[in-house]
Short mmCIF file of C-alpha atoms in Angstrom, two decimals:
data_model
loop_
_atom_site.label_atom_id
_atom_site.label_comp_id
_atom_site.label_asym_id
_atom_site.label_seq_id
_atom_site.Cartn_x
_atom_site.Cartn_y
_atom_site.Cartn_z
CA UNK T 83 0.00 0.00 0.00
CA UNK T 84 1.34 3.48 -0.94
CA UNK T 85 0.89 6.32 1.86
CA UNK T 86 0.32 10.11 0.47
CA UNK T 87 3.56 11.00 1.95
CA UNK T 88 5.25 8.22 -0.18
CA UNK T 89 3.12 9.14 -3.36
CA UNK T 90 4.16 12.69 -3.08
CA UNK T 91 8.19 12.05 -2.56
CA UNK T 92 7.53 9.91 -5.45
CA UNK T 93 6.17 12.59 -7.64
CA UNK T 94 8.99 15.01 -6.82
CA UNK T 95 11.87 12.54 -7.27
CA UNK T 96 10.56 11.69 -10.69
CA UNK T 97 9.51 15.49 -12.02
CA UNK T 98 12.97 15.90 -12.76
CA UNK T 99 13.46 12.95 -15.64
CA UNK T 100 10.12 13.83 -17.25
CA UNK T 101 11.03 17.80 -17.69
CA UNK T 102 14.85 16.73 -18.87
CA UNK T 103 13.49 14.42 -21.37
CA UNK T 104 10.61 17.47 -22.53
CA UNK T 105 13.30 19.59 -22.81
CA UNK T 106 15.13 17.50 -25.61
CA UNK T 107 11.76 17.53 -27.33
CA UNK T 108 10.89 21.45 -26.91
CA UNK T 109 13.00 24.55 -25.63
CA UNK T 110 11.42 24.30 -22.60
CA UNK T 111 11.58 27.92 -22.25
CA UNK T 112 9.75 31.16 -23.16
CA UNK T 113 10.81 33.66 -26.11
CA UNK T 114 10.85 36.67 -23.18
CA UNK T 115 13.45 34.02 -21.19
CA UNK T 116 15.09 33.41 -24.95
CA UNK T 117 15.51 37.67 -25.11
CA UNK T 118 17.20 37.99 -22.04
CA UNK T 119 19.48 34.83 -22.22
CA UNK T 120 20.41 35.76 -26.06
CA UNK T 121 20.51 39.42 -25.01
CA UNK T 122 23.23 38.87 -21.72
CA UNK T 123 24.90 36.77 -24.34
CA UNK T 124 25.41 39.25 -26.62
CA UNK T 125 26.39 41.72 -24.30
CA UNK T 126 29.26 39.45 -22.68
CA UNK T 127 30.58 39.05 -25.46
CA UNK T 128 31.08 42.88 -26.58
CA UNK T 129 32.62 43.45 -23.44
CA UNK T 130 35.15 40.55 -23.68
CA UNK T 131 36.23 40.78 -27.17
CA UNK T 132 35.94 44.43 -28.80
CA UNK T 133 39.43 45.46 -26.49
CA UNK T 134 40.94 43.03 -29.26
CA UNK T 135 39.54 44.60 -32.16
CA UNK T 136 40.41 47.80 -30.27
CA UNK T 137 43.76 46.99 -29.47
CA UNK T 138 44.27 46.00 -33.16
CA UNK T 139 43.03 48.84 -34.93
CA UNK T 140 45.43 50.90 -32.75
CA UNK T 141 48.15 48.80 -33.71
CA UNK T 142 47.70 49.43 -37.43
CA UNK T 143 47.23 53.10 -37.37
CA UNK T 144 49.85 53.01 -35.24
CA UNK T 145 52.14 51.88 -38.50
CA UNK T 146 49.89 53.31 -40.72
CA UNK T 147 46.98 56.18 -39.82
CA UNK T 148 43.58 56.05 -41.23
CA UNK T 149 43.02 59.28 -43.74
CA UNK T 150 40.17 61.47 -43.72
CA UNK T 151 37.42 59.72 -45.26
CA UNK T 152 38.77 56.36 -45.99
CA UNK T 153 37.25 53.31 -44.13
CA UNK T 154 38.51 50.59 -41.47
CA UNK T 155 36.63 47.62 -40.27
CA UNK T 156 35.50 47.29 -36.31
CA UNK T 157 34.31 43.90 -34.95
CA UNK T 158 32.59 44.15 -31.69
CA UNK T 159 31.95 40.45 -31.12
CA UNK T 160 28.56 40.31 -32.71
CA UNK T 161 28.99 42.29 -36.23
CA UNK T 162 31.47 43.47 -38.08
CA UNK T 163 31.17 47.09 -39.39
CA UNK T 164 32.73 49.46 -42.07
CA UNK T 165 33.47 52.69 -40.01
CA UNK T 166 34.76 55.68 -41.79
CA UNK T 167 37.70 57.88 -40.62
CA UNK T 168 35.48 61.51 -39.81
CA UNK T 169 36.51 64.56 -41.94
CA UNK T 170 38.09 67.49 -40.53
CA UNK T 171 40.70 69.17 -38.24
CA UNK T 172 40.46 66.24 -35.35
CA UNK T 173 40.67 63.42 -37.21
CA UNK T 174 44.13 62.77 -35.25
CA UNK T 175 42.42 63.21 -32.29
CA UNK T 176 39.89 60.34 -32.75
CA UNK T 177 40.43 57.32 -30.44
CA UNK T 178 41.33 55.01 -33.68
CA UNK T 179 43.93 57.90 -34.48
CA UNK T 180 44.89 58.64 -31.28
CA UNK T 181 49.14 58.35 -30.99
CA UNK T 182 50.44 55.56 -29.04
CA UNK T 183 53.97 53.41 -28.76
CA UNK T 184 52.84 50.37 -28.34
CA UNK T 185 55.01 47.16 -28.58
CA UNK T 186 52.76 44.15 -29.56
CA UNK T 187 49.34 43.68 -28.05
CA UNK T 188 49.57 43.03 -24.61
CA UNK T 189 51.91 46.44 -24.49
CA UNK T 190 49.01 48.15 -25.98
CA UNK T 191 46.64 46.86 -23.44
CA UNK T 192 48.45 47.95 -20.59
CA UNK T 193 49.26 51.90 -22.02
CA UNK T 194 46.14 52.19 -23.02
CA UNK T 195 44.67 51.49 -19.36
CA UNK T 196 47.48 53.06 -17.78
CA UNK T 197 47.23 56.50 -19.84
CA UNK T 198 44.01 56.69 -21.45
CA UNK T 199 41.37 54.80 -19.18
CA UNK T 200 40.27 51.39 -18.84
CA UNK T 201 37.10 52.60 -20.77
CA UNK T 202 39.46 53.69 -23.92
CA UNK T 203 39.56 49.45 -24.57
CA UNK T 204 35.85 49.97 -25.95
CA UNK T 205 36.23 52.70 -27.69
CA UNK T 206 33.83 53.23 -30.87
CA UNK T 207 31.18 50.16 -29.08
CA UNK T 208 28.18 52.51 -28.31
CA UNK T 209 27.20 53.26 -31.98
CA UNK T 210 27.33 49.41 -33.04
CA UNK T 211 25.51 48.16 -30.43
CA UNK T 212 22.59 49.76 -32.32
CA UNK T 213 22.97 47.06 -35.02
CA UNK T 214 24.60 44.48 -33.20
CA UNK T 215 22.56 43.48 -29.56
CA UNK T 216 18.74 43.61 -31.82
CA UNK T 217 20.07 41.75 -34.27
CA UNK T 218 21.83 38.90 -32.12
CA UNK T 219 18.41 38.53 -30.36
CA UNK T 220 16.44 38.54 -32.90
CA UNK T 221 18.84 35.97 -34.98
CA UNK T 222 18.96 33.32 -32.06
CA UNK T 223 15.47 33.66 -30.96
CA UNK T 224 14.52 33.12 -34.15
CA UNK T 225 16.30 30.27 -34.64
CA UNK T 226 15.36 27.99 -31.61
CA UNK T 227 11.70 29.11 -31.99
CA UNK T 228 12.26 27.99 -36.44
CA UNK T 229 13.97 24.97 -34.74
CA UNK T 230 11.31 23.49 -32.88
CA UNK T 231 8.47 24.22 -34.98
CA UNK T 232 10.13 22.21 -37.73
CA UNK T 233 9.68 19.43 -35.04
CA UNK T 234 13.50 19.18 -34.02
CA UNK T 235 13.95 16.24 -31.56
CA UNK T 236 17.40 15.48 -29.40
CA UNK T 237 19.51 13.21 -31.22
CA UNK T 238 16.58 11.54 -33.67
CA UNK T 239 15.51 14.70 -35.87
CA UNK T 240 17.17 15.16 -39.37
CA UNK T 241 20.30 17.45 -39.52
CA UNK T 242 19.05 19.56 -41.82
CA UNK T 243 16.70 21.09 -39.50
CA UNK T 244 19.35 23.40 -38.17
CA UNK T 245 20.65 24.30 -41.15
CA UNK T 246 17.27 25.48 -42.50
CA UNK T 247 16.35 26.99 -39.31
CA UNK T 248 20.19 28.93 -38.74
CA UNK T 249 19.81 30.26 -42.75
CA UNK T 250 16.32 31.49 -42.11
CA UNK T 251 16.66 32.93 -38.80
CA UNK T 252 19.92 34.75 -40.10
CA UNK T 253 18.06 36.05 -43.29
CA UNK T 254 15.33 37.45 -41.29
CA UNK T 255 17.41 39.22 -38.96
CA UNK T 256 19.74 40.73 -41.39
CA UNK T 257 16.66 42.17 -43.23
CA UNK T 258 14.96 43.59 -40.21
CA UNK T 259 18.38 45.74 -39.02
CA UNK T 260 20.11 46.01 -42.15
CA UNK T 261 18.35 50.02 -42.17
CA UNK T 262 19.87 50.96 -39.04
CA UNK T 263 22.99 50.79 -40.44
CA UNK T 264 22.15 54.30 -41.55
CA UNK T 265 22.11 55.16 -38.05
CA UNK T 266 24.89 53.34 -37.19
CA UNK T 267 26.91 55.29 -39.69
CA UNK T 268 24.88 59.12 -38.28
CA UNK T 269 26.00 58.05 -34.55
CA UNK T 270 30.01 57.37 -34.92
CA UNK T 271 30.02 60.73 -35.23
CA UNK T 272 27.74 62.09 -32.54
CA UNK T 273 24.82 60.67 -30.57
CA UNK T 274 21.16 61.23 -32.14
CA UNK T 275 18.19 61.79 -30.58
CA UNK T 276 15.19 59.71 -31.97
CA UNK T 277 14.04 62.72 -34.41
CA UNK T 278 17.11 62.98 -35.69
CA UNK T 279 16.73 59.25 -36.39
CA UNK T 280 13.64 59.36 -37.53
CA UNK T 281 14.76 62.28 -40.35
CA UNK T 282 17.86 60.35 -41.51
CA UNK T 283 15.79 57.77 -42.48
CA UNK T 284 13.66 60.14 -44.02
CA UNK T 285 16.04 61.67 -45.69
CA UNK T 286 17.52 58.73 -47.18
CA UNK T 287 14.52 57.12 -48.11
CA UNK T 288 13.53 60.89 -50.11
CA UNK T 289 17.00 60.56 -51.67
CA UNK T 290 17.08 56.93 -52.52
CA UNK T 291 14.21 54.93 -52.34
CA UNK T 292 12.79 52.67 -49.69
CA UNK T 293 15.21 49.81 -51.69
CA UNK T 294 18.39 52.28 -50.11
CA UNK T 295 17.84 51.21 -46.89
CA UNK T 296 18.65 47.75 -47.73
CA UNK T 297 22.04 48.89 -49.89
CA UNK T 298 24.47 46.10 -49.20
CA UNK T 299 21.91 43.55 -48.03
CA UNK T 300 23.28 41.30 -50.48
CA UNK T 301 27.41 40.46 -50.05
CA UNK T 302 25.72 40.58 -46.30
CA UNK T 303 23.86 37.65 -46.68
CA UNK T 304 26.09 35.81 -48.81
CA UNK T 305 28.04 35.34 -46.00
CA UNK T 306 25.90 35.28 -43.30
CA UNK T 307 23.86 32.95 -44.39
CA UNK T 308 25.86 30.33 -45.47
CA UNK T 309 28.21 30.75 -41.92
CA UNK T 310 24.72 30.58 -40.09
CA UNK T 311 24.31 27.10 -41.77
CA UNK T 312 27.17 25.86 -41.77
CA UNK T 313 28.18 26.55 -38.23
CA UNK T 314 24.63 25.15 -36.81
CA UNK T 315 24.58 22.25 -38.35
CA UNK T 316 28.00 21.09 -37.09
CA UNK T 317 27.48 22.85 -33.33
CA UNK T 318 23.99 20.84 -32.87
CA UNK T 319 26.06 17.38 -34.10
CA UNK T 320 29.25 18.77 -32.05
CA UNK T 321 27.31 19.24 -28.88
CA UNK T 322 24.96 15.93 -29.07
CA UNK T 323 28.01 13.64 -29.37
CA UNK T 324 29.90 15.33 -26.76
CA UNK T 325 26.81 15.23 -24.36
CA UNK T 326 26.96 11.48 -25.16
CA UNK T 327 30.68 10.98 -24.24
CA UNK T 328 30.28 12.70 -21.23
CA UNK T 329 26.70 10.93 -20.36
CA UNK T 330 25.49 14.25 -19.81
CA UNK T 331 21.24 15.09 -19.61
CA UNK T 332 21.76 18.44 -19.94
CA UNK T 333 23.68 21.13 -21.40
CA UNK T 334 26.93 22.45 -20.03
CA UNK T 335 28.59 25.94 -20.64
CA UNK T 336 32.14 23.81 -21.42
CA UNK T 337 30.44 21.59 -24.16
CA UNK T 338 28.40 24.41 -25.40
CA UNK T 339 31.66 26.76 -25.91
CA UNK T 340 33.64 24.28 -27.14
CA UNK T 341 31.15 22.60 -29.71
CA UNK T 342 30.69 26.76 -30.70
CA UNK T 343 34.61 27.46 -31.42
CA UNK T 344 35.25 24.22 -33.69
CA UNK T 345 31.93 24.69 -35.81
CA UNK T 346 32.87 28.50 -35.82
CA UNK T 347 36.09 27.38 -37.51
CA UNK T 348 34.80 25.28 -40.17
CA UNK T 349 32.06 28.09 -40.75
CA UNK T 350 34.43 30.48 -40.98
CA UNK T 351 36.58 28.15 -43.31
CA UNK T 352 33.91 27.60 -45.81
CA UNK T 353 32.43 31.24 -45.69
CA UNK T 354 35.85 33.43 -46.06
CA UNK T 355 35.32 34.34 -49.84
CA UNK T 356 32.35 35.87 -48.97
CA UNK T 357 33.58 37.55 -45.98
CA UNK T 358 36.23 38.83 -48.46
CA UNK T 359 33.55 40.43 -50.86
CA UNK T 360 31.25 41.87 -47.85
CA UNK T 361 34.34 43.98 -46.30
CA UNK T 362 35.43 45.01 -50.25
CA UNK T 363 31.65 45.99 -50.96
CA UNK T 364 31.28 47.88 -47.31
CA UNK T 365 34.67 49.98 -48.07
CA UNK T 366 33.57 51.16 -51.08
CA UNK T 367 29.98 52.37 -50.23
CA UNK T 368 31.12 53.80 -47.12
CA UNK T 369 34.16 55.62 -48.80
CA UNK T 370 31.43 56.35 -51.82
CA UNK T 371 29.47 58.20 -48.49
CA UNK T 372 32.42 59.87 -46.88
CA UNK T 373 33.21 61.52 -50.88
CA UNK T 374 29.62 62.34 -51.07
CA UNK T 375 30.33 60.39 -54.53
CA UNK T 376 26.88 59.22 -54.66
CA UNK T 377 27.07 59.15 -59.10
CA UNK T 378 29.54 56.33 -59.18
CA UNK T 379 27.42 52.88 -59.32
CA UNK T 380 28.98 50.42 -56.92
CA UNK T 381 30.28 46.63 -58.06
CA UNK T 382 28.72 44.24 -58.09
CA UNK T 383 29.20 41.23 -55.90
CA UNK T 384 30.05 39.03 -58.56
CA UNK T 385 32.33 41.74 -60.26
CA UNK T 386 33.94 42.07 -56.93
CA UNK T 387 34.56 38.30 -56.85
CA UNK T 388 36.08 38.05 -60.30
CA UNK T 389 38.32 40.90 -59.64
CA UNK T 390 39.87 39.43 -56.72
CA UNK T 391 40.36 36.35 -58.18
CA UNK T 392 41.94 37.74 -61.24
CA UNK T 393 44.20 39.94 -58.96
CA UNK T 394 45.09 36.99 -56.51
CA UNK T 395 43.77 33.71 -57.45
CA UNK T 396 42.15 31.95 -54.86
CA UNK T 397 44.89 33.17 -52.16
CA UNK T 398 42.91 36.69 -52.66
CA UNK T 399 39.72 35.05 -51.52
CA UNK T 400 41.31 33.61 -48.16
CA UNK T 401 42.46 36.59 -47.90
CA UNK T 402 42.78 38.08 -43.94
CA UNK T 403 41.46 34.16 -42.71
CA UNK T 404 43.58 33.77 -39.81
CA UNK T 405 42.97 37.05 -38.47
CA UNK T 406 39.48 36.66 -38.72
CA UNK T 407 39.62 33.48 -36.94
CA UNK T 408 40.99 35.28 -34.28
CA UNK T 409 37.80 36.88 -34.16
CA UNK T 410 34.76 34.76 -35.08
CA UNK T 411 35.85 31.73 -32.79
CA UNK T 412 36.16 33.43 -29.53
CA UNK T 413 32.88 35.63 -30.52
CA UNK T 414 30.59 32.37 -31.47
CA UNK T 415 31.93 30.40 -28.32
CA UNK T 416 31.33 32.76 -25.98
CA UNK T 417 27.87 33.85 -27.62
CA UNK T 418 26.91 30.66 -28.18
CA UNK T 419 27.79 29.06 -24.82
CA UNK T 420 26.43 31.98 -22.62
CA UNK T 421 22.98 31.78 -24.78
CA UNK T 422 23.02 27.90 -23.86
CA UNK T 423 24.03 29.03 -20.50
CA UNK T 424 21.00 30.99 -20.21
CA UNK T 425 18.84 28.75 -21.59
CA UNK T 426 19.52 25.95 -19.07
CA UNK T 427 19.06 28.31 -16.46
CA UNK T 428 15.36 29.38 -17.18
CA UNK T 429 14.80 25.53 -18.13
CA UNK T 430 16.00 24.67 -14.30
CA UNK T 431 14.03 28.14 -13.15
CA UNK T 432 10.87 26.83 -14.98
CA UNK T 433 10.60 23.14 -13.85
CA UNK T 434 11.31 24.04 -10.34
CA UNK T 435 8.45 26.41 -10.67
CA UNK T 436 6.01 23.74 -12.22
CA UNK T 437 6.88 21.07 -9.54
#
């Protein structure tokens, strides 16, 4: 005979199983608790790797400044952007032309601190973040919520689910920020209230067209879609055959980071051509902006691509990959395994709540 008391332990001991094995079968999780776990994601990792990108953009003007009105590329973690060098008399005293004597990188961390300011190591941040924290929650909310509705199971679903989920999800994010960009560009130079936003966009759309709100949509999804793909598929097989070695029921921040940096590799492997073209395209419209050159038609992406391969063969294409290694596997495994982080921790949050 089973007392109440006995029925009841019974219940709790066994609550746990039942919600481990629902969460391999649905996210187990709300998209407000997806928001806030991509969102703290996103913002760790701005704060942990822009000082690199910082550091290194220092290091080259340091050899070789940035002129008035020509371009430079800054990664914050999440995005990488085309920022342009401002135009008049204090160009020298912007933080990305700012003298320094710096001998190798971890010299130029600790001057930098010393003389400048801790806060000098995220210099240029505030006007990407714009672009960068919407677009990182709307790309991995997205993608669990495409994931699951395609009916994505643990370890028995098709792998092909990710990689249709991680294209769409990137697609539809890219299209939905791709017009602050214009804003982006407005606030390196100053901050802007919201009618000032509001009459940029104006402006541009008077000007150009709805369409120029979208301008370089295209070498942006070239890449990004393809990486998003790419990189899914293999962290989803990376992670459920390292949760298997390990006899692990749930996911851990050590599996989830390191399943992130070796799929962000192959990604980033696969995808470099078209990380070549995207930076090429973004140079010239934003030095096309800085010139106010706005009668000169920009290449296309596939004129781009045969250029550079006529100029350099295929070596022109890989063009920059080790450096950018340095940047997109630190960014995805610390994204990716602080968003998993934070997704086990509302799962855990949530079934203690529903016992």
């Amino acid at each position: 005979m089973i007392r109440k008391g006995d029925e009841s332990t019974k219940n709790v001991t066994t609550a746990g199983p039942v919600l481990q094995s629902r969460q391999k079968t649905d996210l187990g999780i709300t998209p407000g608790q997806q928001i806030v776990a991509s969102g703290t994601g996103a913002m760790i990792t701005t704060l942990l790797v822009t000082p690199l990108d910082v550091v290194k953009i220092r290091l080259q003007a340091q050899v070789k400044p940035i002129g008035s009105g020509h371009c430079f590329l800054y990664c914050n973690g999440l995005m990488d952007h085309v920022c342009t060098c401002i135009n008049g008399g204090s160009v020298s005293k912007q933080w990305y032309n700012r003298g320094g004597h710096f001998n190798g990188v971890l010299d130029a961390f600790l001057k930098i601190s010393r003389t400048e300011g801790i806060l000098k190591l995220w210099s240029g941040l505030s006007p990407t973040l714009v672009m960068a924290v919407p677009a990182t929650v709307l790309y991995y909310t997205a993608y669990d919520q495409l994931k699951y509705s395609m009916g994505y199971k643990y370890e028995t679903s098709s792998s092909l689910i990710p990689v249709a989920a991680g294209g769409i999800a990137r697609v539809f994010a890219v299209s939905v920020i791709n017009p602050l960009e214009l804003v982006r560009t407005k606030m390196q130079s100053r901050p802007l209230t919201f009618k000032e936003i509001v009459g940029c966009i104006r402006t541009a759309v008077q000007d150009g067209g709805v369409l120029s709100l979208w301008r370089g949509w295209g070498p942006t999804v070239l890449r990004d879609a393809p990486f998003a793909c790419i990189m899914w598929f293999n962290f989803e097989i990376l992670k459920a055959r390292l949760m298997k070695a390990f006899h692990l029921e749930e996911v851990t921040f050590p599996v989830s980071f390191a399943s992130a940096a070796i799929a962000g590799v192959i990604a980033a492997f696969f995808t470099n051509p078209f990380d070549v073209v995207k930076t090429h395209r973004q140079i010239e419209l934003g030095e096309m902006d800085a010139l106010k050159d706005a009668k000169r038609n920009p290449a296309s992406t596939f004129l781009i691509i045969r250029r550079i391969y006529a100029r350099s063969g295929m070596n022109g294409l890989y063009a920059g990959f080790i450096p950018r290694l340095g940047r997109v596997v630190p960014a995805c495994a610390i994204m990716i395994g602080s968003y998993e982080f934070g997704k086990s921790f509302f799962q855990r949050y949530n079934e203690q709540h529903q016992r």
